[in-house]
XYZ file of C-alpha atoms in Angstrom:
760
model
C 51.638 74.192 -12.186
C 50.528 74.843 -15.942
C 47.151 75.212 -16.429
C 46.947 73.923 -20.174
C 43.160 74.661 -20.627
C 44.156 78.105 -20.667
C 46.705 77.537 -23.378
C 45.833 75.143 -25.630
C 44.307 77.678 -28.480
C 47.616 79.273 -28.302
C 49.114 76.108 -29.032
C 46.663 74.984 -31.789
C 46.901 78.523 -33.384
C 51.080 77.779 -33.178
C 50.041 74.123 -34.927
C 47.893 75.934 -37.410
C 50.852 78.198 -38.439
C 53.615 75.554 -38.929
C 51.288 73.364 -40.346
C 50.344 76.428 -43.041
C 54.116 77.283 -43.393
C 55.894 73.848 -43.373
C 54.435 71.994 -46.220
C 54.486 74.330 -49.063
C 57.972 75.179 -48.084
C 58.678 71.526 -48.627
C 57.181 71.778 -51.692
C 59.311 74.731 -53.058
C 62.498 72.945 -51.504
C 61.967 70.125 -53.652
C 60.800 71.925 -56.941
C 64.029 74.285 -55.953
C 66.330 71.233 -55.937
C 65.051 69.927 -59.425
C 65.536 72.919 -60.757
C 68.754 73.870 -59.445
C 70.607 70.665 -60.134
C 68.369 70.215 -63.242
C 67.177 66.373 -61.448
C 64.396 64.451 -60.721
C 66.075 62.058 -59.370
C 67.607 64.427 -56.713
C 64.342 65.817 -55.980
C 63.041 62.441 -55.406
C 65.902 61.751 -53.561
C 65.242 65.119 -51.130
C 61.416 63.662 -50.783
C 62.606 59.858 -49.901
C 65.116 61.738 -46.650
C 64.036 60.004 -43.400
C 63.645 63.312 -41.469
C 61.579 64.381 -44.061
C 59.034 61.634 -44.244
C 59.323 62.399 -40.243
C 58.153 65.868 -40.854
C 54.840 64.618 -42.502
C 54.097 62.026 -40.272
C 54.991 64.533 -37.295
C 52.482 67.314 -39.181
C 49.370 64.757 -39.028
C 49.965 63.424 -35.281
C 49.764 66.772 -34.016
C 47.386 67.961 -36.154
C 45.464 64.635 -34.337
C 46.590 65.120 -31.245
C 45.201 68.856 -30.698
C 41.763 67.834 -32.585
C 41.546 65.396 -30.011
C 42.572 67.854 -26.449
C 40.291 70.407 -28.188
C 37.172 68.463 -29.081
C 36.948 65.062 -27.516
C 38.137 65.458 -24.430
C 36.627 63.373 -21.716
C 37.514 64.160 -18.096
C 38.951 61.977 -15.203
C 36.055 60.080 -12.718
C 39.438 60.285 -10.116
C 39.489 63.907 -10.676
C 43.466 63.023 -11.534
C 45.294 65.873 -12.585
C 47.548 64.769 -15.060
C 44.580 62.087 -17.187
C 42.411 65.179 -16.908
C 45.726 66.861 -19.016
C 47.039 64.246 -20.276
C 45.858 65.184 -23.710
C 46.775 68.562 -24.033
C 50.061 67.318 -22.380
C 50.476 65.011 -25.640
C 49.864 67.891 -28.219
C 52.155 69.991 -26.577
C 54.553 67.347 -26.936
C 53.848 66.565 -30.377
C 54.127 70.087 -31.301
C 57.584 70.408 -29.653
C 59.074 67.263 -31.800
C 57.747 69.041 -34.818
C 59.493 71.788 -34.499
C 62.571 69.999 -33.906
C 61.784 67.875 -36.439
C 61.198 70.901 -38.707
C 64.929 72.101 -37.189
C 66.632 69.018 -38.606
C 64.429 69.274 -41.987
C 66.153 72.497 -42.414
C 69.995 71.185 -41.569
C 69.122 68.324 -44.567
C 67.663 71.247 -47.023
C 70.450 73.351 -46.272
C 72.547 70.573 -47.209
C 71.076 69.888 -50.689
C 71.457 73.600 -51.414
C 75.456 72.751 -51.237
C 76.515 70.674 -53.938
C 79.762 69.860 -52.113
C 77.993 68.528 -48.891
C 75.618 67.272 -50.796
C 78.206 64.870 -52.908
C 79.407 64.115 -49.668
C 76.444 62.614 -48.257
C 75.768 60.855 -51.263
C 78.814 58.723 -51.776
C 79.136 58.008 -48.212
C 75.659 56.884 -48.205
C 76.914 54.620 -51.469
C 80.078 53.391 -49.686
C 77.653 52.167 -46.922
C 74.926 50.238 -48.925
C 75.356 46.804 -49.542
C 72.835 45.678 -52.580
C 73.075 46.337 -56.123
C 69.527 48.504 -56.289
C 70.706 50.872 -53.630
C 74.429 51.178 -54.933
C 72.571 51.768 -58.441
C 69.841 54.261 -56.784
C 72.938 56.508 -55.025
C 75.365 56.133 -58.069
C 73.245 57.494 -60.818
C 71.860 60.221 -57.979
C 75.142 61.261 -57.251
C 75.786 61.477 -61.319
C 73.015 63.911 -61.430
C 74.771 66.202 -58.943
C 78.443 66.115 -61.313
C 77.166 68.294 -63.714
C 76.573 71.067 -60.950
C 80.239 70.237 -59.789
C 82.241 70.052 -62.923
C 80.581 73.620 -63.600
C 81.436 74.929 -60.647
C 84.620 77.226 -60.409
C 85.733 75.779 -57.060
C 88.329 72.944 -57.946
C 88.020 70.212 -54.918
C 84.304 69.284 -55.542
C 85.484 68.707 -58.999
C 88.682 66.917 -59.008
C 86.507 64.467 -56.734
C 83.864 63.590 -59.284
C 87.202 62.356 -61.548
C 88.367 60.624 -58.345
C 85.242 58.751 -57.505
C 84.951 57.388 -61.280
C 88.527 56.601 -61.289
C 88.297 54.336 -58.007
C 85.459 52.554 -59.738
C 87.332 52.021 -62.993
C 91.122 51.099 -61.153
C 88.753 48.830 -58.445
C 87.416 47.023 -61.444
C 91.008 46.802 -63.383
C 92.084 45.131 -59.534
C 89.391 42.403 -59.840
C 89.540 41.428 -63.196
C 90.156 38.011 -64.391
C 91.374 36.399 -67.601
C 88.078 38.139 -69.178
C 89.169 41.509 -68.619
C 87.514 44.062 -66.967
C 83.753 43.982 -65.829
C 82.152 47.879 -65.185
C 78.805 47.474 -63.186
C 75.617 48.572 -65.558
C 74.957 51.788 -63.296
C 78.971 52.576 -63.685
C 79.130 52.451 -67.360
C 75.556 54.871 -67.161
C 77.166 57.031 -65.344
C 80.808 57.566 -67.309
C 78.441 58.240 -70.351
C 76.240 60.320 -68.718
C 79.548 63.101 -66.873
C 80.763 62.832 -70.351
C 77.751 63.924 -71.636
C 77.308 66.939 -69.489
C 80.952 67.666 -70.036
C 80.371 67.916 -73.501
C 76.880 70.396 -73.300
C 78.859 72.826 -71.271
C 79.020 76.240 -72.905
C 82.404 76.872 -70.836
C 85.344 75.209 -69.965
C 86.433 75.725 -66.707
C 89.488 75.289 -65.281
C 88.675 72.141 -62.571
C 87.943 70.596 -66.453
C 90.550 71.762 -68.757
C 91.863 67.571 -68.842
C 88.175 66.623 -69.905
C 88.622 63.152 -71.211
C 90.671 61.919 -67.646
C 87.789 59.839 -67.618
C 88.506 57.433 -70.723
C 92.299 57.899 -70.261
C 91.852 56.036 -66.906
C 89.963 53.305 -68.645
C 92.761 52.787 -70.979
C 95.661 52.934 -67.559
C 95.636 49.173 -67.823
C 95.554 48.308 -71.726
C 96.142 44.863 -71.082
C 92.662 43.984 -68.749
C 90.415 46.050 -71.269
C 87.307 43.439 -72.365
C 85.416 44.048 -75.158
C 82.739 45.880 -73.022
C 85.677 48.491 -71.726
C 86.393 48.650 -75.398
C 82.507 49.226 -76.204
C 82.373 52.045 -73.616
C 85.918 54.021 -74.879
C 84.268 53.784 -78.210
C 80.601 54.775 -77.608
C 82.258 58.097 -75.282
C 84.416 59.138 -78.169
C 81.402 59.233 -80.490
C 79.925 61.032 -78.398
C 82.785 63.745 -77.965
C 83.073 63.679 -82.041
C 78.838 64.235 -82.304
C 79.501 67.339 -79.845
C 81.910 68.322 -81.238
C 84.899 68.305 -78.564
C 87.844 66.968 -81.511
C 90.313 68.706 -78.868
C 89.406 65.968 -76.531
C 89.434 63.550 -79.214
C 92.934 64.359 -79.693
C 93.738 64.097 -76.129
C 92.270 60.277 -75.746
C 94.565 59.725 -78.805
C 97.905 61.633 -77.499
C 96.929 59.327 -73.987
C 96.334 55.544 -75.678
C 99.432 56.434 -78.328
C 101.748 56.210 -75.348
C 99.987 53.611 -73.625
C 100.291 51.477 -76.767
C 104.015 52.393 -77.302
C 104.556 51.377 -73.417
C 102.738 49.350 -71.103
C 101.716 47.245 -74.595
C 105.530 46.883 -75.867
C 106.243 43.984 -77.147
C 107.568 40.832 -75.378
C 110.053 38.569 -76.060
C 110.031 34.715 -75.297
C 113.173 34.404 -72.878
C 113.866 37.497 -71.648
C 112.936 38.846 -68.169
C 110.162 40.041 -67.389
C 110.067 43.898 -66.571
C 108.032 44.097 -63.466
C 109.914 41.182 -62.279
C 113.049 40.341 -63.449
C 113.205 37.146 -61.253
C 110.104 35.288 -63.933
C 111.270 35.003 -68.271
C 108.879 35.652 -70.777
C 107.124 32.661 -71.841
C 105.330 31.921 -75.601
C 101.936 32.025 -74.121
C 102.934 35.650 -72.286
C 103.651 36.670 -75.993
C 101.306 35.622 -77.782
C 98.939 36.728 -74.776
C 100.188 40.060 -75.569
C 100.303 39.669 -79.561
C 96.580 39.460 -79.627
C 96.635 42.686 -76.973
C 98.296 44.659 -79.700
C 96.298 43.646 -82.134
C 92.581 44.156 -80.232
C 94.549 47.999 -78.807
C 95.497 48.850 -82.531
C 92.281 47.443 -84.531
C 90.118 49.725 -81.967
C 92.074 52.631 -82.885
C 92.512 51.847 -86.845
C 88.735 51.738 -86.839
C 88.522 55.327 -84.914
C 90.625 56.582 -87.156
C 88.154 55.053 -89.913
C 85.877 56.686 -88.457
C 86.875 60.231 -88.080
C 87.784 59.713 -91.973
C 84.280 58.662 -92.597
C 82.682 62.058 -90.843
C 85.513 64.253 -93.361
C 86.945 65.225 -89.931
C 90.063 65.865 -92.050
C 91.686 68.659 -89.536
C 91.180 65.993 -86.433
C 92.588 62.925 -88.857
C 95.945 65.023 -90.357
C 96.415 65.727 -86.160
C 96.096 62.200 -85.203
C 98.602 61.087 -88.244
C 100.810 63.147 -87.241
C 100.664 63.303 -83.643
C 104.694 62.270 -83.615
C 105.596 64.749 -86.759
C 109.009 66.194 -84.735
C 110.292 62.649 -84.556
C 112.764 61.157 -86.726
C 111.840 59.017 -89.976
C 113.228 56.214 -88.583
C 110.934 56.437 -85.655
C 107.645 53.312 -86.296
C 104.445 55.578 -85.519
C 102.468 53.759 -83.222
C 98.800 53.287 -83.868
C 99.378 54.707 -87.609
C 100.354 51.943 -90.031
C 102.890 53.610 -91.975
C 104.880 51.339 -94.477
C 103.296 49.356 -96.942
C 104.393 46.136 -94.957
C 102.095 47.289 -92.036
C 99.725 48.518 -94.129
C 99.307 44.922 -95.508
C 99.875 43.590 -92.153
C 97.105 46.100 -90.828
C 94.304 44.697 -93.925
C 95.174 41.054 -93.004
C 94.398 41.877 -89.372
C 91.184 43.046 -90.136
C 89.904 40.234 -92.398
C 90.879 37.960 -89.090
C 88.818 39.771 -87.041
C 85.607 38.599 -85.871
C 84.810 41.945 -84.473
C 84.805 43.593 -87.813
C 82.708 40.623 -89.478
C 79.148 40.241 -89.278
C 77.954 41.957 -85.665
C 80.574 44.541 -86.631
C 77.724 47.524 -85.806
C 77.700 45.688 -82.232
C 81.380 46.872 -81.606
C 81.832 50.235 -83.592
C 78.441 51.811 -84.101
C 79.186 54.826 -86.339
C 76.577 57.910 -86.800
C 73.908 57.625 -89.536
C 74.099 54.353 -90.543
C 71.023 52.452 -91.309
C 69.827 48.897 -91.990
C 72.696 46.523 -92.622
C 75.902 48.341 -92.169
C 78.212 45.735 -91.487
C 80.466 45.759 -94.829
C 80.240 49.628 -94.512
C 81.915 49.457 -91.282
C 83.943 47.243 -92.961
C 84.587 49.336 -96.106
C 85.673 52.656 -93.913
C 88.644 50.673 -92.607
C 89.929 49.557 -95.628
C 89.098 53.160 -97.073
C 91.530 54.794 -94.472
C 94.212 51.832 -94.339
C 93.920 52.866 -98.288
C 94.522 56.536 -97.344
C 97.388 55.013 -95.512
C 98.897 53.502 -98.373
C 98.479 57.325 -100.219
C 100.309 59.022 -97.336
C 103.334 56.581 -97.532
C 104.268 58.422 -100.798
C 104.310 61.786 -99.397
C 106.676 64.026 -98.362
C 105.362 62.943 -94.820
C 108.784 63.737 -93.610
C 109.583 59.733 -92.446
C 111.607 57.119 -94.345
C 109.396 55.992 -97.310
C 109.068 52.192 -96.857
C 107.707 50.028 -99.821
C 108.752 46.409 -98.460
C 106.032 43.372 -98.695
C 105.915 40.853 -96.260
C 104.339 38.487 -98.087
C 102.563 35.565 -96.410
C 103.832 32.288 -96.384
C 100.845 30.570 -96.759
C 98.379 30.289 -100.027
C 95.553 31.418 -97.828
C 97.362 34.759 -97.002
C 98.730 35.267 -100.559
C 94.514 35.639 -101.816
C 93.965 37.957 -99.196
C 96.692 40.281 -99.933
C 95.887 39.629 -103.292
C 92.285 40.928 -103.084
C 93.496 43.705 -100.258
C 95.908 45.088 -103.466
C 92.416 44.693 -105.687
C 90.815 46.794 -103.348
C 93.339 49.402 -103.329
C 93.786 49.548 -106.922
C 89.929 50.020 -106.647
C 89.924 52.482 -103.882
C 93.252 54.763 -105.198
C 91.184 56.864 -107.920
C 88.427 57.833 -105.293
C 91.201 58.601 -102.730
C 93.199 60.632 -104.957
C 90.320 63.046 -106.594
C 89.225 64.084 -102.862
C 91.512 67.337 -102.941
C 90.314 68.125 -99.284
C 91.493 64.978 -97.821
C 94.608 65.241 -100.104
C 95.491 68.767 -98.530
C 96.384 67.057 -95.108
C 99.079 65.196 -97.126
C 102.361 66.668 -98.306
C 103.425 65.922 -102.141
C 107.019 67.233 -103.806
C 105.169 65.873 -106.992
C 101.467 64.363 -106.821
C 101.589 62.888 -110.239
C 105.374 60.744 -110.070
C 103.531 59.805 -106.328
C 100.562 58.232 -107.932
C 102.716 56.591 -110.925
C 104.705 55.394 -107.910
C 101.572 54.036 -105.929
C 100.099 51.949 -108.933
C 103.265 50.185 -110.118
C 104.172 49.615 -106.604
C 100.963 47.756 -105.982
C 101.467 45.917 -109.480
C 105.139 44.483 -108.253
C 102.985 43.168 -104.858
C 100.420 41.466 -107.704
C 103.293 40.129 -109.881
C 105.284 38.535 -106.973
C 101.837 37.489 -105.258
C 101.763 35.091 -108.028
C 105.254 34.377 -108.164
C 105.343 32.983 -104.691
C 101.444 31.399 -104.674
C 103.508 28.908 -107.525
C 106.261 28.334 -105.565
C 104.364 27.555 -102.435
C 101.648 24.770 -104.299
C 105.149 22.902 -105.830
C 107.682 23.417 -102.535
C 105.824 23.484 -99.634
C 105.265 20.586 -97.554
C 102.378 19.081 -96.547
C 101.804 19.682 -93.092
C 102.048 16.521 -91.088
C 98.980 16.989 -88.623
C 96.857 17.672 -91.555
C 97.436 14.766 -93.942
C 97.278 12.616 -89.851
C 94.021 13.950 -89.366
C 92.864 12.910 -92.497
C 94.343 9.582 -92.940
C 92.711 9.582 -89.198
C 89.329 10.568 -90.546
C 89.754 7.357 -93.476
C 90.412 5.300 -90.809
C 87.473 5.839 -88.864
C 85.451 5.850 -91.973
C 86.294 2.020 -92.861
C 85.688 0.991 -89.485
C 81.998 2.544 -88.984
C 81.223 1.468 -92.589
C 82.338 -2.242 -92.344
C 81.347 -3.085 -88.607
C 78.519 -4.458 -90.143
C 80.577 -7.458 -91.818
C 82.560 -8.397 -88.704
C 79.961 -11.520 -87.846
C 81.236 -12.681 -91.378
C 85.088 -12.442 -89.887
C 86.700 -14.906 -89.041
C 89.567 -17.639 -90.593
C 88.635 -18.488 -94.383
C 87.099 -22.083 -95.211
C 89.553 -24.159 -97.259
C 88.814 -27.623 -99.358
C 87.062 -28.842 -102.168
C 83.931 -26.974 -102.922
C 85.099 -24.223 -101.646
C 85.638 -20.521 -103.356
C 87.407 -17.678 -102.587
C 86.697 -14.541 -103.764
C 88.601 -11.252 -103.926
C 87.362 -8.132 -103.434
C 89.580 -5.398 -104.251
C 89.117 -1.954 -101.858
C 91.887 0.531 -103.770
C 91.347 4.183 -104.255
C 93.531 6.834 -105.057
C 92.946 10.564 -105.742
C 94.919 13.327 -106.781
C 94.347 16.759 -104.827
C 95.801 20.150 -104.636
C 98.906 20.064 -102.341
C 97.649 23.694 -101.129
C 94.794 20.743 -99.451
C 97.385 19.605 -96.807
C 98.676 23.171 -96.528
C 97.425 25.578 -93.371
C 95.834 28.593 -94.475
C 94.550 27.316 -98.226
C 93.045 29.572 -100.450
C 90.377 26.948 -100.616
C 88.661 25.355 -98.104
C 89.193 21.166 -98.786
C 86.482 19.114 -97.399
C 85.418 15.662 -97.015
C 88.624 14.172 -98.848
C 88.977 10.833 -96.452
C 85.295 10.281 -96.968
C 85.933 10.443 -101.091
C 88.666 9.068 -101.218
C 87.319 5.923 -98.151
C 83.838 6.517 -100.109
C 85.186 4.171 -103.448
C 87.172 1.932 -102.002
C 84.314 1.150 -99.497
C 81.718 0.833 -101.979
C 84.133 -1.991 -104.086
C 84.057 -3.752 -100.801
C 80.456 -3.948 -100.782
C 79.415 -3.874 -103.875
C 81.887 -7.606 -104.424
C 80.315 -8.891 -100.717
C 77.099 -8.728 -102.679
C 77.869 -9.985 -105.716
C 78.867 -13.254 -104.131
C 75.237 -13.512 -102.958
C 73.772 -13.156 -106.404
C 75.825 -15.377 -107.955
C 75.917 -18.142 -105.432
C 73.100 -20.894 -106.443
C 69.438 -20.385 -104.695
C 66.102 -20.934 -104.474
C 64.491 -18.008 -105.355
C 61.219 -17.076 -104.384
C 59.513 -13.611 -105.144
C 57.515 -11.912 -102.116
C 55.112 -8.923 -101.689
C 56.505 -6.758 -99.829
C 53.568 -6.974 -96.873
C 53.764 -10.697 -97.005
C 57.461 -11.013 -96.478
C 57.304 -11.746 -92.815
C 54.446 -14.611 -93.691
C 57.164 -16.278 -95.613
C 60.190 -16.354 -93.771
C 57.603 -18.413 -90.991
C 56.795 -20.718 -93.320
C 60.283 -21.716 -94.070
C 60.679 -22.777 -89.774
C 63.589 -21.562 -89.238
C 65.082 -21.634 -85.866
C 68.660 -20.004 -83.778
C 70.771 -22.189 -86.478
C 69.564 -20.542 -89.288
C 70.704 -16.361 -90.138
C 69.409 -13.705 -92.332
C 71.089 -11.263 -94.484
C 69.155 -8.246 -95.623
C 70.086 -5.989 -98.140
C 68.795 -2.695 -98.477
C 65.470 -2.814 -96.530
C 64.035 -0.508 -94.211
C 63.134 -2.718 -91.718
C 62.109 0.024 -89.160
C 58.711 -0.307 -91.514
C 58.041 -3.430 -90.647
C 58.846 -2.496 -86.536
C 56.534 0.763 -87.078
C 53.805 -2.005 -88.593
C 54.394 -4.027 -85.583
C 55.195 -7.187 -87.083
C 55.293 -10.202 -84.328
C 58.801 -11.185 -83.239
C 60.461 -8.535 -84.923
C 62.691 -6.592 -82.626
C 65.428 -3.846 -83.078
C 68.839 -4.912 -80.663
C 71.560 -3.140 -80.147
C 73.681 -5.355 -82.808
C 71.451 -5.298 -85.901
C 67.771 -6.506 -86.067
C 66.416 -10.508 -84.621
C 62.723 -11.710 -85.630
C 61.621 -14.493 -83.318
C 65.379 -16.456 -82.609
C 67.145 -15.889 -85.970
C 69.173 -12.712 -85.936
C 68.868 -10.312 -89.386
C 72.378 -8.774 -90.309
C 71.444 -5.757 -92.570
C 73.950 -4.719 -95.017
C 74.082 -2.011 -98.326
C 74.639 -3.632 -101.704
C 76.417 -1.217 -103.292
C 75.956 0.600 -106.224
C 73.998 -1.551 -108.310
C 70.528 -3.269 -107.979
C 71.796 -6.952 -107.970
C 70.513 -7.752 -104.539
C 68.269 -4.578 -103.550
C 65.631 -5.397 -101.543
C 66.466 -9.189 -101.203
C 66.059 -11.425 -98.222
C 69.202 -14.434 -98.003
C 68.340 -17.044 -95.364
C 71.014 -19.665 -95.018
C 72.234 -21.625 -91.896
C 75.409 -20.250 -89.589
C 77.266 -23.126 -89.922
C 77.124 -22.444 -93.836
C 77.393 -18.624 -93.300
C 80.807 -17.317 -95.275
C 84.089 -16.002 -93.830
C 85.137 -12.532 -94.495
C 89.326 -11.693 -93.522
C 91.219 -9.219 -94.753
C 94.826 -8.786 -96.588
C 97.572 -6.534 -96.604
C 98.399 -4.915 -99.399
C 101.335 -6.410 -101.667
C 105.064 -5.349 -100.654
C 105.728 -3.323 -103.767
C 102.435 -1.402 -103.422
C 103.655 -0.771 -100.167
C 106.796 1.102 -101.091
C 105.368 2.924 -104.301
C 102.328 3.968 -102.445
C 104.578 4.891 -99.352
C 101.588 3.066 -97.629
C 101.089 3.096 -93.710
C 98.990 0.705 -91.323
C 95.742 2.674 -90.427
C 94.213 -0.392 -88.618
C 95.464 -3.578 -87.868
C 92.207 -5.331 -87.601
C 90.949 -4.161 -91.000
C 95.174 -4.252 -92.399
C 93.743 -1.412 -93.760
C 96.802 0.836 -95.024
C 96.941 4.544 -96.564
C 99.338 7.164 -97.355
C 99.391 11.072 -98.806
C 102.126 11.541 -101.055
C 103.181 14.695 -103.118
C 104.057 13.520 -106.541
C 107.034 16.116 -106.558
C 108.662 13.793 -103.566
C 107.770 10.545 -105.695
C 109.095 10.552 -109.013
C 107.835 6.936 -109.784
C 104.053 8.067 -108.838
C 104.966 11.328 -110.627
C 105.729 9.515 -113.932
C 102.614 7.119 -113.608
C 100.168 10.198 -113.879
C 98.443 10.001 -117.296
C 95.871 13.498 -116.945
C 98.125 15.951 -115.553
C 101.333 17.169 -117.497
C 104.063 16.556 -115.410
C 104.727 20.290 -114.597
C 101.443 20.303 -113.603
C 101.091 17.402 -111.580
C 104.112 18.847 -109.254
C 100.821 20.516 -107.839
C 99.017 17.733 -106.761
C 99.785 14.958 -103.952
C 97.877 11.362 -103.958
C 95.563 10.713 -101.508
C 95.612 6.602 -101.369
C 93.244 3.871 -99.110
C 94.014 0.269 -99.196
C 91.615 -1.836 -97.966
C 91.565 -5.524 -99.308
C 89.485 -8.498 -98.589
C 88.750 -12.113 -99.564
C 85.795 -14.056 -99.204
C 85.072 -17.665 -98.828
C 81.763 -19.436 -99.536
C 81.266 -23.290 -99.881
C 79.257 -23.761 -102.814
C 77.364 -26.671 -102.126
C 75.554 -24.607 -99.036
C 71.757 -24.122 -99.348
C 70.938 -20.899 -99.463
C 67.022 -19.099 -100.238
C 67.072 -15.738 -101.388
C 63.101 -13.957 -101.464
C 63.047 -10.663 -103.286
C 60.755 -8.241 -101.703
C 58.049 -7.228 -104.556
C 56.765 -3.481 -104.218
C 53.231 -2.601 -106.342
C 54.034 0.734 -107.886
C 57.827 -0.467 -108.239
C 58.634 -3.833 -109.216
C 56.754 -5.728 -112.171
C 56.081 -9.316 -112.738
C 54.151 -11.456 -110.512
C 54.689 -12.425 -106.920
C 54.956 -15.790 -105.870
C 52.347 -16.896 -103.709
C 53.057 -17.827 -100.473
C 52.051 -21.653 -100.512
C 54.889 -22.070 -102.911
C 56.807 -21.273 -99.951
C 58.103 -24.596 -98.194
C 60.156 -25.454 -94.748
C 63.883 -24.616 -95.555
C 64.624 -28.102 -95.123
C 61.964 -29.786 -97.534
C 63.303 -27.567 -100.264
C 67.236 -28.860 -100.018
C 66.208 -32.131 -98.291
C 63.233 -33.255 -98.039
C 61.739 -33.605 -101.833
C 60.265 -29.741 -102.026
C 58.516 -29.601 -105.177
C 59.840 -26.214 -105.733
C 60.721 -25.959 -110.004
C 63.622 -25.374 -111.484
C 62.516 -22.307 -112.910
C 63.405 -20.842 -109.422
C 67.162 -21.623 -109.182
C 69.385 -18.863 -110.145
C 73.070 -19.350 -110.746
């Protein structure tokens, strides 16, 4: 039987020795892990290992139990051996646990000193955790370890780094949706960190001889690249340029050229799919592939512009002549090599939403400050100017100066602007001898003359083609239909205010008929009705219908002005009191011209309410109208009986005008007709244009709107007019409220109103 009381001092001495040695050793181990991998993350990871935490807890427990056994021992009152020695036994067991824990901690520490085993440990943990936070922590810990792995002469762990990154990238490609690949933020950060570590290595061991494999993996499925993926590739290529790893950029470029040429090859509608011969390529597939090719090509054109901007002419020479051994007829992928291709590249750059405002968010370039979007775009166009010069150099390819002229006026204008840009930029490019040295010229002076002559030919042809399009290009049916539909909406909206007057026209003795002619025709350049016009034309329908509707409104208001009436001038603040004195009921109606009734709503006039159809004062509806361009009826109220309301009806234009103006019925309810006619296609209209010569008129189209109405009103129908007098606006004296008497008394009960208040 063990007698603990004779051995406890030895146990304490042993515990003290362990305590004195283990803590400093662990601190030194953590410090060495930090310095070995130059990673605070891995040192923190070691400190957070459960066995390290357990050892610290066991040290505290062992120290506490031994202290209790020596200084706080209380013998058992029953003289039980187990109870008498329980404290010593617990101290002994805690010491044993501490020793075992320390041995396990040593095993973990040895793993941290072996990069390959540590990589396996971290990646195993990364594969098991589920939460994004835990995955991010483990992945970034592994990223800090990769610098040591890639610098090792042992290939296996270094290759595993590329395999792990590749697995993340290919997994993202497999899960990509229509928006393209989406990589977790920690993977993006990790890729950039690994790339920078590779760039900073003083030597390049065999394991990383293929230093741009990660970026090449990123373009392995180019049809699935998203804007974020392109941004990641761009930032890492710029990082490699910053650290002068030009051979890596060239290595990436060689892969990109092949990817563009094969995996992003053009598709043709109706042709069986290469991946699945049972499927046929659709127009949608072709459009999608065209957009993917443009995006890929735009990225690499901008990359070359960045290389040119940094004056890395040797690298640019390699990129431009990647296929230097190919035959002249070979189309060089990613590098526009003819005037037509350069022209298309200019057009692509002009239309790109990424090279407009916000270009720095997609293609940041080094050394730029402030608002740099225009500088980035200028760098791209300068590169395209270099490519134009390259066409005339002796580069071992077919010299093609054919230009694919756009079929729209807008496209021709943009081409004209690009030609002007080339003419301005040529001198600065040609005078750069370092840049010109990467090109080969048989006769440099002759080449310059050829370049300028070609640009002049393009300018001259643009003028000819633009004039031809203005005269002969048919108007786009959808744009014409859109404008006519917009004209219909304007008319229906403005004439809706008059719907309470629309009824069968009154006839008979004493009824006078008025014709309201709402006809307007405006000349617009033909290009206003063509897609991609050189100038933006807006509100054409509003301009044409506005004139017609103004005529209708003015004519309608003029009838009220001409009709016989009882006329009062009332202060605007007392107008509703005057209406009260007229003693109106539901058999009456009020027409208000250009009166801001919401002002009286804000003043909380009792009985005045706003309804969905308009306004109402007590039981009397108020129809609010616009009087047109003159002030004949401005700020006037007209009161009459509903039974005496005028009638309004719409009438179609005469048959001769329908034929002459090629009118089409736009609205049956309003008898609205309209048309857009090219004068070059209508000889009768062409001859009737006075303000233009016949040759000039060929460039124009006539936009016409016909909306005619007929208004009938019984002349003897009684009506009261109240003119609102504003103190700061109207001259003259207002009538007193006492002069206003009930409506029936004014006309039928011998009212005292003098004849001077009658207006004919």
